[in-house]
Amino acid sequence: MMNINGVSRINPLNNYQNVKKTNAAQEVKSSADEVEISEEAKAMSDAYFLNQVAKETPDVRADLVEQVKQKLQDPNYFSDANIAATADRILSAYGF
């Protein structure tokens, strides 16, 4: 009967490959992700935002515009009382 010593179920080649993979994985360096946005992209973003605001803003109310035109054509509209009332509204809008 003949005995063969040193044969095991573990293949020495597998051990070498595992060590090589581990060393390669350790060499990989991690770095933080960075994002850089171009000036063109920023301008496009601003344009998109302004477009959305314009879509959400109601259209001009032609009836009110016509009322103001009629008032401005009246020479009595620019009286001292109207000017003072307008000035008061402007000042109160700014907290004065």
Backbone as ProteinMPNN parsed JSONL, in Angstrom:
{"seq_chain_A": "MMNINGVSRINPLNNYQNVKKTNAAQEVKSSADEVEISEEAKAMSDAYFLNQVAKETPDVRADLVEQVKQKLQDPNYFSDANIAATADRILSAYGF", "coords_chain_A": {"N_chain_A": [[0.825, -1.163, 0.0], [0.448, 2.21, -0.758], [1.178, 5.402, 0.509], [0.306, 8.809, 0.183], [1.578, 11.687, 1.266], [0.768, 15.018, 2.384], [-1.235, 15.931, 0.719], [-4.042, 17.808, 0.541], [-7.333, 19.173, 0.993], [-7.331, 21.85, 0.302], [-6.439, 23.998, -2.164], [-3.325, 25.193, -3.052], [-3.009, 27.231, -4.927], [-5.386, 28.673, -4.843], [-5.141, 29.946, -2.35], [-3.055, 31.758, -2.879], [-4.245, 33.4, -4.853], [-6.329, 34.581, -3.367], [-4.894, 36.102, -1.49], [-3.63, 37.907, -3.195], [-5.87, 39.296, -4.26], [-6.818, 40.517, -1.925], [-4.695, 42.247, -1.262], [-4.764, 43.929, -3.486], [-7.263, 45.139, -3.145], [-6.808, 46.631, -0.858], [-5.175, 48.605, -1.78], [-6.761, 50.389, -3.116], [-7.854, 53.651, -3.071], [-10.049, 55.725, -1.311], [-12.055, 58.544, -2.03], [-13.62, 61.716, -1.457], [-16.719, 62.521, -2.987], [-17.223, 64.952, -5.518], [-18.969, 67.717, -6.87], [-19.205, 69.888, -9.528], [-20.642, 72.778, -10.706], [-21.288, 74.324, -13.696], [-21.1, 77.743, -14.903], [-22.861, 78.173, -16.962], [-24.783, 76.182, -16.515], [-25.791, 77.095, -14.09], [-26.953, 79.499, -14.927], [-28.901, 78.482, -16.62], [-30.468, 77.156, -14.756], [-31.426, 79.319, -13.254], [-32.928, 80.574, -15.261], [-34.859, 78.623, -15.718], [-36.158, 78.621, -13.22], [-37.197, 81.256, -13.187], [-38.913, 81.057, -15.341], [-40.774, 79.221, -14.342], [-41.875, 80.776, -12.283], [-43.027, 82.796, -13.799], [-44.981, 81.309, -15.118], [-46.663, 80.706, -12.999], [-47.594, 83.133, -12.194], [-50.376, 85.258, -12.257], [-52.171, 86.342, -15.19], [-52.2, 89.646, -16.738], [-54.596, 91.84, -15.51], [-56.848, 93.063, -17.452], [-59.131, 94.621, -17.073], [-58.608, 96.112, -14.745], [-56.401, 97.573, -15.587], [-57.561, 99.16, -17.552], [-59.289, 100.706, -15.951], [-57.429, 102.219, -14.498], [-56.217, 103.632, -16.576], [-58.353, 105.236, -17.378], [-58.692, 106.81, -15.088], [-56.25, 108.183, -15.054], [-56.498, 109.821, -17.264], [-58.268, 111.722, -16.454], [-58.139, 115.027, -15.525], [-58.548, 115.939, -12.906], [-57.762, 113.939, -11.312], [-55.156, 114.026, -10.36], [-55.12, 115.449, -7.933], [-54.367, 117.185, -4.855], [-55.303, 115.691, -2.706], [-55.488, 113.047, -3.679], [-52.8, 112.588, -4.308], [-51.624, 112.8, -1.785], [-52.908, 110.65, -0.505], [-51.925, 108.508, -1.968], [-49.189, 108.729, -1.412], [-49.28, 108.218, 1.337], [-50.125, 105.516, 1.321], [-47.928, 104.308, 0.099], [-45.877, 104.846, 1.971], [-46.916, 103.462, 4.197], [-46.771, 100.88, 3.242], [-44.079, 100.406, 3.404], [-43.715, 100.406, 6.074], [-43.834, 102.817, 7.459]], "CA_chain_A": [[0.0, 0.0, 0.0], [1.24, 3.411, -0.937], [0.597, 6.596, 1.123], [0.759, 10.104, -0.331], [1.46, 12.685, 2.327], [0.772, 16.416, 1.96], [-2.375, 16.277, -0.132], [-5.172, 18.281, 1.338], [-8.449, 19.668, 0.188], [-7.115, 23.254, -0.027], [-5.555, 24.167, -3.31], [-2.401, 26.299, -2.762], [-3.213, 28.307, -5.887], [-6.489, 29.491, -4.332], [-4.604, 30.801, -1.283], [-2.272, 32.814, -3.516], [-5.179, 34.311, -5.51], [-7.041, 35.336, -2.338], [-3.959, 37.088, -0.939], [-3.416, 38.924, -4.221], [-7.087, 40.101, -4.312], [-6.88, 41.323, -0.706], [-3.706, 43.318, -1.392], [-5.242, 44.868, -4.496], [-8.377, 45.875, -2.564], [-6.281, 47.568, 0.126], [-4.513, 49.695, -2.492], [-7.756, 51.308, -3.627], [-8.028, 54.798, -2.188], [-11.37, 56.335, -1.441], [-12.038, 60.002, -1.962], [-14.952, 62.31, -1.367], [-17.299, 62.906, -4.265], [-17.338, 66.385, -5.736], [-19.79, 68.133, -7.991], [-18.929, 71.263, -9.919], [-21.702, 73.237, -11.591], [-20.782, 75.379, -14.566], [-21.858, 78.997, -14.908], [-23.951, 77.987, -17.92], [-25.819, 75.402, -15.842], [-26.417, 77.978, -13.099], [-27.808, 80.429, -15.662], [-30.055, 77.713, -17.088], [-31.299, 76.912, -13.576], [-32.115, 80.58, -12.968], [-33.928, 80.776, -16.31], [-35.94, 77.67, -15.454], [-36.885, 79.118, -12.058], [-37.969, 82.437, -13.583], [-39.978, 80.581, -16.213], [-41.793, 78.642, -13.463], [-42.534, 81.891, -11.597], [-43.87, 83.461, -14.792], [-46.144, 80.464, -15.374], [-47.536, 80.725, -11.832], [-48.08, 84.49, -11.987], [-51.594, 85.462, -13.051], [-52.082, 87.271, -16.311], [-52.564, 91.032, -16.468], [-56.05, 92.043, -15.458], [-57.129, 94.155, -18.393], [-60.159, 95.502, -16.533], [-57.972, 97.065, -13.822], [-55.551, 98.463, -16.386], [-58.459, 100.122, -18.188], [-59.744, 101.638, -14.913], [-56.33, 103.142, -14.187], [-56.079, 104.529, -17.732], [-59.442, 106.223, -17.31], [-58.396, 107.742, -13.986], [-55.117, 109.034, -15.421], [-56.934, 110.79, -18.269], [-59.043, 112.754, -15.762], [-57.218, 116.027, -14.959], [-58.791, 116.113, -11.476], [-57.226, 112.779, -10.58], [-53.892, 114.403, -9.715], [-55.383, 116.438, -6.899], [-53.527, 117.057, -3.66], [-55.845, 114.623, -1.852], [-55.08, 111.772, -4.252], [-51.341, 112.464, -4.174], [-51.343, 112.526, -0.363], [-53.37, 109.296, -0.199], [-50.967, 107.585, -2.597], [-47.961, 108.794, -0.621], [-49.541, 107.517, 2.598], [-50.132, 104.069, 1.057], [-46.533, 103.897, -0.173], [-45.162, 104.861, 3.24], [-47.387, 102.381, 5.069], [-46.275, 99.614, 2.687], [-42.703, 100.277, 3.883], [-43.703, 100.4, 7.529], [-43.723, 104.167, 8.041]], "C_chain_A": [[0.878, 1.238, 0.0], [0.505, 4.604, -0.339], [1.182, 7.843, 0.459], [0.489, 11.129, 0.761], [1.432, 14.099, 1.718], [-0.365, 16.797, 1.028], [-3.525, 16.686, 0.777], [-6.253, 18.813, 0.409], [-8.258, 21.128, -0.246], [-6.086, 23.332, -1.143], [-4.637, 25.36, -3.032], [-2.568, 27.471, -3.718], [-4.344, 29.229, -5.431], [-6.011, 30.436, -3.233], [-3.844, 31.981, -1.872], [-3.205, 33.839, -4.161], [-5.922, 35.167, -4.489], [-6.156, 36.417, -1.734], [-3.763, 38.22, -1.93], [-4.645, 39.843, -4.328], [-7.183, 41.02, -3.102], [-5.913, 42.486, -0.792], [-4.163, 44.358, -2.399], [-6.386, 45.721, -3.941], [-7.886, 46.912, -1.561], [-5.626, 48.773, -0.551], [-5.495, 50.723, -3.035], [-7.954, 52.425, -2.609], [-9.426, 55.365, -2.398], [-11.215, 57.849, -1.322], [-13.472, 60.505, -1.916], [-15.432, 62.681, -2.765], [-17.397, 64.419, -4.337], [-18.229, 66.632, -6.941], [-19.468, 69.586, -8.274], [-19.961, 71.666, -10.955], [-21.179, 74.423, -12.387], [-21.664, 76.62, -14.471], [-23.043, 78.892, -15.861], [-25.11, 77.217, -17.281], [-26.54, 76.246, -14.793], [-27.374, 78.956, -13.779], [-29.062, 79.714, -16.161], [-31.012, 77.416, -15.938], [-32.087, 78.165, -13.218], [-33.218, 80.834, -13.987], [-35.124, 79.856, -16.102], [-36.803, 78.158, -14.291], [-37.761, 80.31, -12.434], [-39.124, 82.052, -14.506], [-41.118, 79.989, -15.382], [-42.572, 79.744, -12.738], [-43.479, 82.598, -12.564], [-45.129, 82.642, -15.084], [-47.155, 80.535, -14.233], [-48.147, 82.1, -11.563], [-49.327, 84.705, -12.848], [-51.368, 86.48, -14.163], [-52.492, 88.667, -15.88], [-54.083, 91.141, -16.492], [-56.39, 93.289, -16.257], [-58.173, 95.121, -17.845], [-59.571, 96.538, -15.573], [-57.088, 98.051, -14.57], [-56.416, 99.543, -17.035], [-58.979, 101.146, -17.172], [-58.668, 102.674, -14.598], [-56.12, 104.109, -15.344], [-57.141, 105.621, -17.709], [-59.163, 107.261, -16.226], [-57.269, 108.692, -14.362], [-55.492, 110.075, -16.471], [-57.728, 111.933, -17.648], [-58.081, 113.757, -15.131], [-57.389, 116.227, -13.456], [-58.192, 114.975, -10.643], [-55.949, 113.13, -9.814], [-54.102, 115.532, -8.71], [-54.462, 116.189, -5.706], [-53.994, 115.906, -2.768], [-55.414, 113.249, -2.382], [-53.578, 111.535, -4.107], [-50.974, 112.135, -2.729], [-51.762, 111.105, 0.009], [-52.403, 108.256, -0.778], [-49.655, 107.557, -1.806], [-48.123, 108.057, 0.702], [-49.521, 105.994, 2.411], [-48.707, 103.546, 0.804], [-45.757, 103.836, 1.143], [-45.612, 103.739, 4.168], [-46.937, 101.014, 4.554], [-44.838, 99.353, 3.143], [-42.584, 100.384, 5.396], [-43.556, 101.755, 8.191], [-45.075, 104.692, 8.404]], "O_chain_A": [[1.909, 1.296, 0.67], [-0.671, 4.81, -0.639], [2.384, 7.925, 0.208], [-0.655, 11.4, 1.126], [2.012, 14.333, 0.658], [-0.418, 17.945, 0.589], [-3.909, 15.944, 1.681], [-6.077, 18.883, -0.808], [-8.998, 21.59, -1.115], [-4.992, 22.778, -1.039], [-5.142, 26.457, -2.793], [-2.289, 28.609, -3.339], [-4.262, 30.442, -5.618], [-6.425, 31.594, -3.185], [-3.99, 33.104, -1.39], [-2.973, 35.041, -4.026], [-6.125, 36.359, -4.719], [-6.619, 37.531, -1.491], [-3.733, 39.385, -1.534], [-4.483, 41.055, -4.472], [-7.586, 42.176, -3.233], [-6.271, 43.607, -0.432], [-3.965, 45.553, -2.182], [-6.462, 46.912, -4.243], [-8.496, 47.973, -1.43], [-5.536, 49.846, 0.047], [-5.087, 51.832, -3.382], [-8.192, 52.168, -1.429], [-9.911, 55.467, -3.525], [-10.351, 58.35, -0.602], [-14.409, 59.8, -2.292], [-14.646, 63.101, -3.614], [-17.627, 65.084, -3.327], [-18.239, 65.86, -7.9], [-19.459, 70.418, -7.367], [-20.138, 70.982, -11.963], [-20.689, 75.401, -11.821], [-22.81, 76.56, -14.024], [-24.106, 79.455, -15.6], [-26.275, 77.558, -17.483], [-27.754, 76.129, -14.624], [-28.468, 79.214, -13.278], [-30.157, 80.276, -16.128], [-32.229, 77.424, -16.123], [-33.277, 78.088, -12.912], [-34.316, 81.26, -13.626], [-36.269, 80.267, -16.29], [-38.031, 78.114, -14.363], [-38.929, 80.373, -12.049], [-40.193, 82.66, -14.452], [-42.29, 80.223, -15.677], [-43.791, 79.652, -12.596], [-44.598, 82.957, -12.196], [-46.21, 83.2, -15.273], [-48.361, 80.438, -14.462], [-49.102, 82.22, -10.796], [-49.33, 84.37, -14.032], [-50.499, 87.348, -14.08], [-53.057, 88.858, -14.803], [-54.753, 90.606, -17.375], [-56.236, 94.416, -15.786], [-58.108, 96.318, -18.123], [-59.978, 97.699, -15.582], [-57.035, 99.232, -14.224], [-56.034, 100.713, -17.06], [-59.098, 102.327, -17.496], [-58.962, 103.86, -14.45], [-55.87, 105.292, -15.115], [-56.857, 106.786, -17.989], [-59.378, 108.455, -16.433], [-57.32, 109.876, -14.028], [-54.847, 111.121, -16.548], [-57.849, 113.0, -18.25], [-57.28, 113.375, -14.279], [-56.443, 116.651, -12.792], [-58.129, 115.057, -9.417], [-55.699, 112.587, -8.738], [-53.311, 116.474, -8.666], [-53.862, 115.122, -5.575], [-53.177, 115.226, -2.148], [-55.018, 112.384, -1.601], [-53.141, 110.42, -3.819], [-50.115, 111.29, -2.479], [-51.055, 110.427, 0.754], [-52.108, 107.248, -0.137], [-49.088, 106.492, -1.565], [-47.213, 107.353, 1.141], [-48.968, 105.27, 3.239], [-48.348, 102.459, 1.257], [-45.049, 102.861, 1.393], [-44.788, 103.13, 4.85], [-46.742, 100.09, 5.343], [-44.427, 98.198, 3.256], [-41.479, 100.445, 5.935], [-43.191, 101.835, 9.364], [-45.189, 105.81, 8.906]]}, "name": "protein", "num_of_chains": 1, "seq": "MMNINGVSRINPLNNYQNVKKTNAAQEVKSSADEVEISEEAKAMSDAYFLNQVAKETPDVRADLVEQVKQKLQDPNYFSDANIAATADRILSAYGF"}
